[in-house]
XYZ file of C-alpha atoms in Angstrom:
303
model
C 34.209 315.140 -55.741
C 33.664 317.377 -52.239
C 30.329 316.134 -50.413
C 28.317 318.916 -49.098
C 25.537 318.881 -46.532
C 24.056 321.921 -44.376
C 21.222 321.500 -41.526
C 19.304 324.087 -40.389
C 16.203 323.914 -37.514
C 13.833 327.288 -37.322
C 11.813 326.329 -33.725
C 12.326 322.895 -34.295
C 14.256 321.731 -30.950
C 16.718 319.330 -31.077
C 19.584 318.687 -29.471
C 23.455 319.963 -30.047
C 23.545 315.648 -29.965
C 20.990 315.518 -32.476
C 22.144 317.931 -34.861
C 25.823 317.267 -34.610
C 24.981 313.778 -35.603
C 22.563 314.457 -38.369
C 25.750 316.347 -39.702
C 27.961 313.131 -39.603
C 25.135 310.949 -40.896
C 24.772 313.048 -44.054
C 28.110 312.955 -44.331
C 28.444 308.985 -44.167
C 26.179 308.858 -46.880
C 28.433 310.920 -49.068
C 31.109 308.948 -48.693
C 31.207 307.227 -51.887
C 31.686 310.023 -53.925
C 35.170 309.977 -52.504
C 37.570 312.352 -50.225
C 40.283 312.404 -47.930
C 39.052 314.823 -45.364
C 35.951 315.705 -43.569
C 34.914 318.685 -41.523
C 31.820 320.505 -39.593
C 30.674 323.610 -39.015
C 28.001 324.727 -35.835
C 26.388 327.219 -33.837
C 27.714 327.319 -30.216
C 25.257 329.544 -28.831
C 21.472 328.249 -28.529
C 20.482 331.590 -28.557
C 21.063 334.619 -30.727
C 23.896 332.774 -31.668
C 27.573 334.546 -32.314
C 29.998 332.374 -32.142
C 30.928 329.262 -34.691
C 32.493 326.100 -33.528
C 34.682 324.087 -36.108
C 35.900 320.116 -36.065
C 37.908 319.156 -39.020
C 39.514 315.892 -39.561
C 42.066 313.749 -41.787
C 40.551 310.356 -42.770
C 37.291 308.752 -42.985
C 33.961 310.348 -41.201
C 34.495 307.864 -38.805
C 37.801 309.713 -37.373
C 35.798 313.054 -37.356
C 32.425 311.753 -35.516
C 35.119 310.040 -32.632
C 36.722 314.020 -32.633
C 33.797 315.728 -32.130
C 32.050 313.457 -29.785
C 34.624 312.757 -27.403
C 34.930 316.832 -27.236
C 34.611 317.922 -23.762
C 33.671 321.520 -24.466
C 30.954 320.770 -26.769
C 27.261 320.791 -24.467
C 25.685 317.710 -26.285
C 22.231 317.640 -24.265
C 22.010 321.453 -25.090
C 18.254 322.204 -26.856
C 18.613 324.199 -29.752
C 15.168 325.905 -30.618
C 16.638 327.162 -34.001
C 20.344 326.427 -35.213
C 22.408 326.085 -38.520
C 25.390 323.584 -38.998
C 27.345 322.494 -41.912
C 29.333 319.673 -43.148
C 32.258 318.983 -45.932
C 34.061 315.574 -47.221
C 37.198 317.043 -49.461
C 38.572 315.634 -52.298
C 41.823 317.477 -52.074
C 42.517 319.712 -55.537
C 44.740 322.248 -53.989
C 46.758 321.722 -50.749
C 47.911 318.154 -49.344
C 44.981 316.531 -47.083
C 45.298 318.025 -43.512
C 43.269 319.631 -41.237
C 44.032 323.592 -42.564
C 42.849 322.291 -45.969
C 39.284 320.656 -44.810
C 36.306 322.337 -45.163
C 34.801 324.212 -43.555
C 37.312 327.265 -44.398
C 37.147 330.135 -42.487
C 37.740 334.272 -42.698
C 39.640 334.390 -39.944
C 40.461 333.216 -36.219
C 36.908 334.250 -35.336
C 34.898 332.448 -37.352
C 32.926 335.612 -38.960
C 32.343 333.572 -41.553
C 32.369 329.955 -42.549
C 32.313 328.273 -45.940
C 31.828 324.692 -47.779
C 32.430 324.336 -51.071
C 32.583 321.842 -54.438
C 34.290 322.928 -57.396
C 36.758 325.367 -58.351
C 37.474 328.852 -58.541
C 39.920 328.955 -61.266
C 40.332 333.170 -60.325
C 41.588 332.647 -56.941
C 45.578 333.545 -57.358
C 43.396 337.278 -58.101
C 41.807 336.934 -55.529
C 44.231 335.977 -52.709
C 46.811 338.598 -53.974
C 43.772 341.386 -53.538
C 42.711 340.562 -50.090
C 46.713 340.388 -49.239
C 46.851 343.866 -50.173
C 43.790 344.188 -47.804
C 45.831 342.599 -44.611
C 44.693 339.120 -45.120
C 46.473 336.617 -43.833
C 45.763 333.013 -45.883
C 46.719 329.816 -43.466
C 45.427 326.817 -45.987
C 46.461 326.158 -49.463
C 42.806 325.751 -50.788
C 41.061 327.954 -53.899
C 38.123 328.029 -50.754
C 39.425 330.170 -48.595
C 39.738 333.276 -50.722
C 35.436 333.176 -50.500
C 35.120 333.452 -46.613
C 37.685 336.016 -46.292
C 36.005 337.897 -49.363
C 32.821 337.717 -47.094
C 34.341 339.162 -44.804
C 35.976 342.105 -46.782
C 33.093 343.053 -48.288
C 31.163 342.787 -44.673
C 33.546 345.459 -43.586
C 33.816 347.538 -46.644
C 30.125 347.509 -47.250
C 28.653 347.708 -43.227
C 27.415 351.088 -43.945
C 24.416 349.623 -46.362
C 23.314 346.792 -43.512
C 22.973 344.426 -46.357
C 21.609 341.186 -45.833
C 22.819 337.923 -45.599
C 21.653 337.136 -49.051
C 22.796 340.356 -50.770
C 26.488 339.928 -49.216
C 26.720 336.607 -51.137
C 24.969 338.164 -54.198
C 28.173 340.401 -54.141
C 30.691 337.776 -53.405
C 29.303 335.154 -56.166
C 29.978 338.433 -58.495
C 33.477 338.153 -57.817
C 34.110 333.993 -58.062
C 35.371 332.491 -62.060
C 34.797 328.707 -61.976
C 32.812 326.195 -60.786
C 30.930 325.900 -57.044
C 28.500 325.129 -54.845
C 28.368 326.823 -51.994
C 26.435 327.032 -48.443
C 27.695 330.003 -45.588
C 27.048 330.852 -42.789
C 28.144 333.687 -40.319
C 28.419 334.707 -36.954
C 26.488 338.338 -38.029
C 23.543 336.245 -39.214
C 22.899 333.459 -36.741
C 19.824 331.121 -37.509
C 20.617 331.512 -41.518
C 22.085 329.820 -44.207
C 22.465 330.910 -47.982
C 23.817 328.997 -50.652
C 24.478 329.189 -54.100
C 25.896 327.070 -56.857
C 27.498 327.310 -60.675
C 28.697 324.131 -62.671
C 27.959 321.984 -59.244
C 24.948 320.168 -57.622
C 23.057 321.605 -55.227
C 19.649 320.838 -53.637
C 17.452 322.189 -50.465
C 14.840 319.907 -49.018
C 12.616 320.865 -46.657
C 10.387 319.293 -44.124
C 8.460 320.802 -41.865
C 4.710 320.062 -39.341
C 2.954 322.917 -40.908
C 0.683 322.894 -44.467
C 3.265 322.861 -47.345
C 0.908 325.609 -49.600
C 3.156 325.276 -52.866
C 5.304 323.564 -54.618
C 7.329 326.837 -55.266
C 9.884 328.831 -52.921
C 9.656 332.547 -53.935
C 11.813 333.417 -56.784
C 13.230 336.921 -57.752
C 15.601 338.183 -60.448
C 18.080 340.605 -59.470
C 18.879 343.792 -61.911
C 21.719 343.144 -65.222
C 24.015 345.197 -63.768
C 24.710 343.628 -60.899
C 26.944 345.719 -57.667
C 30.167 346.072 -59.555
C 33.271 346.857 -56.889
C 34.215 350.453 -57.204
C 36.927 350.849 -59.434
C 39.848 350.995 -57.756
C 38.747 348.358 -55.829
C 37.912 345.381 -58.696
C 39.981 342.470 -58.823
C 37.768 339.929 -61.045
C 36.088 340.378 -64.120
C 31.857 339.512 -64.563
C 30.742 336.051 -65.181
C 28.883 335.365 -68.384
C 25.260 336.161 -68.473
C 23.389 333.124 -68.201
C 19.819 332.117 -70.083
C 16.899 333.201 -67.886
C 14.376 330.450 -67.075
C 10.956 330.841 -65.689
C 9.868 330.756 -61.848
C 7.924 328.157 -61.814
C 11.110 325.724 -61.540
C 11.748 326.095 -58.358
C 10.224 326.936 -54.589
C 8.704 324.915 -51.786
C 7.052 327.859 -49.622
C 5.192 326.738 -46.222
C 2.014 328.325 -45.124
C 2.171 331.648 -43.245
C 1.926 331.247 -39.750
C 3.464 332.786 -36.800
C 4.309 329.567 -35.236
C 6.176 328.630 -38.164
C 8.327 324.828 -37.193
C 10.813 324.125 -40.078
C 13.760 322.118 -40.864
C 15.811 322.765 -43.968
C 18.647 320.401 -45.285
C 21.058 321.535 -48.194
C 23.359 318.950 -50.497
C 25.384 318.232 -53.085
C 23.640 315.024 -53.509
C 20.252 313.560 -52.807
C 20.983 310.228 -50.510
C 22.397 313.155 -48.193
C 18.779 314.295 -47.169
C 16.463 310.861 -48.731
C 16.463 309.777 -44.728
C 14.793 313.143 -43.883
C 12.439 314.494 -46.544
C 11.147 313.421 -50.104
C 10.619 317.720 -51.085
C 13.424 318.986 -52.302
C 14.295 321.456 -55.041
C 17.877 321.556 -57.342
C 18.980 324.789 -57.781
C 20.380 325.715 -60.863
C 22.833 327.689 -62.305
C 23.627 331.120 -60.271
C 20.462 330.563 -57.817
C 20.994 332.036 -54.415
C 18.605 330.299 -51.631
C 18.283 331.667 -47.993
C 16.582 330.969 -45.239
C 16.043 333.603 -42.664
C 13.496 333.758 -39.906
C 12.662 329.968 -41.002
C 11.288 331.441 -44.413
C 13.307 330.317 -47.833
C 13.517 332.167 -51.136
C 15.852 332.047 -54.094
C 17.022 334.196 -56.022
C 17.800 334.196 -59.873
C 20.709 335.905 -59.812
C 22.467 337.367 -63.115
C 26.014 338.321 -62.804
């Protein structure tokens, strides 16, 4: 089973060393669920960051943290006040172990946007023969890559509403049959992560200096019906509508201040973030946490 791990630091600084390394740690301690390839994800701009570096690697995490730290283009002693990175160990399920088929998959040559993901999306085929017709060209043999490169269509097709980070992947998820976890993140939303899961583990913790004032992040419900494609533009049919549950099960908020210092850490498995912070929340079923402007809420969503 994929190991999944995402850091992100809102006015926390550390360094590019520090953070790349807390990426590779996380991902040593994933390593006994098993994989073949490992990859990373991360910020190359300390500032109002747009641009995305990626590292992947065959092998153990071992061969991956000798990659990226022996990188000459990488500024290690860098301070990042706020950055986001992410992390992947594939078990490979579609596509032969290489370094096209790691994790993190991309949307194109850019970077736009990045993804890590556990499970499968048994609706891909659809998928990748719909964003073919859209001028997409695919480079891995993964089920992943279809869900960065659907970001990325829908970015595009949708600019005109300036929808947010978190309502972009409310409108992917719509699209995706099968099981996932998921964490993105984007070069047109630097500082912020979302994630999202169905039929796979998934977890935020979160530590932070300031007064933790709940035990609860936020959580919303979006409407039944959803943001259906247009048409003559659908190419997957709606997930089942799930059982509601109430909002007290999730949600770690942190007290309102304007000087608000904030680390967040998202996995597929606790021993990922046990060396960082004991608060954590699973998500569950069709959740959709963000963090933007070092604030987290999740979102309920029905599809």
């Amino acid at each position: 089973m994929c190991g999944i791990f995402a850091y992100l630091n809102y006015q926390v600084p550390k360094t590019r060393r520090f953070v790349l390394q807390t990426l590779i740690n996380a991902l040593k301690r994933l390593e006994y669920r098993g994989y073949d390839s490992a990859g990373i994800a991360f910020e190359t701009a300390a500032k109002a960051s747009s641009s995305i570096g990626t590292v992947k690697q065959r092998g153990k995490v071992q061969a991956l943290s000798d990659v990226v730290f022996e990188k000459k283009d990488i500024d290690f002693d860098e301070t990042l006040e706020t950055h986001v990175g992410i992390a992947h160990t594939r078990w490979a399920t579609h596509g032969v172990p290489n370094e096209v088929n790691s994790h993190p998959q991309r949307s194109d040559p850019s970077n736009e946007f990045v993804v890590i993901h556990n499970g499968i999306i048994t609706n891909y085929k659809d998928l990748k023969l719909f964003l073919e017709t859209k001028g997409f060209l695919f480079e891995s043999e993964t089920d992943t890559e279809v869900i960065p490169k659907l970001a990325k269509y829908l970015y595009d097709e949708l600019e005109g509403e300036k929808l947010s980070f978190r309502e972009l992947v409310e409108r992917i998820i719509e699209q995706l049959e099968g099981a996932y976890a998921l964490v993105f993140m984007s070069t047109h939303f630097p500082g912020q992560a979302v994630a999202s899961r169905r039929g796979s583990p998934l977890l935020v913790g979160v530590k932070s200096s300031k007064h933790v004032v709940t035990d609860h992040i936020p959580v919303a419900y979006t409407s039944d019906k959803g943001h259906p494609i247009a048409p003559d533009k659908a190419f997957a049919s709606p997930g089942p509508l799930l059982l509601q549950r109430t909002d007290s099960t999730l949600n770690i908020s942190i007290e309102d201040t304007q000087e608000l210092e904030v680390e967040y850490f998202f996995a597929s498995d606790a021993s990922a973030v046990i060396e960082h912070t004991s608060r954590v929340i699973y998500l569950e079923d069709d959740d959709v946490a963000a963090v933007s402007g070092g604030r987290s809420y999740c979102v309920y969503f029905r599809v």
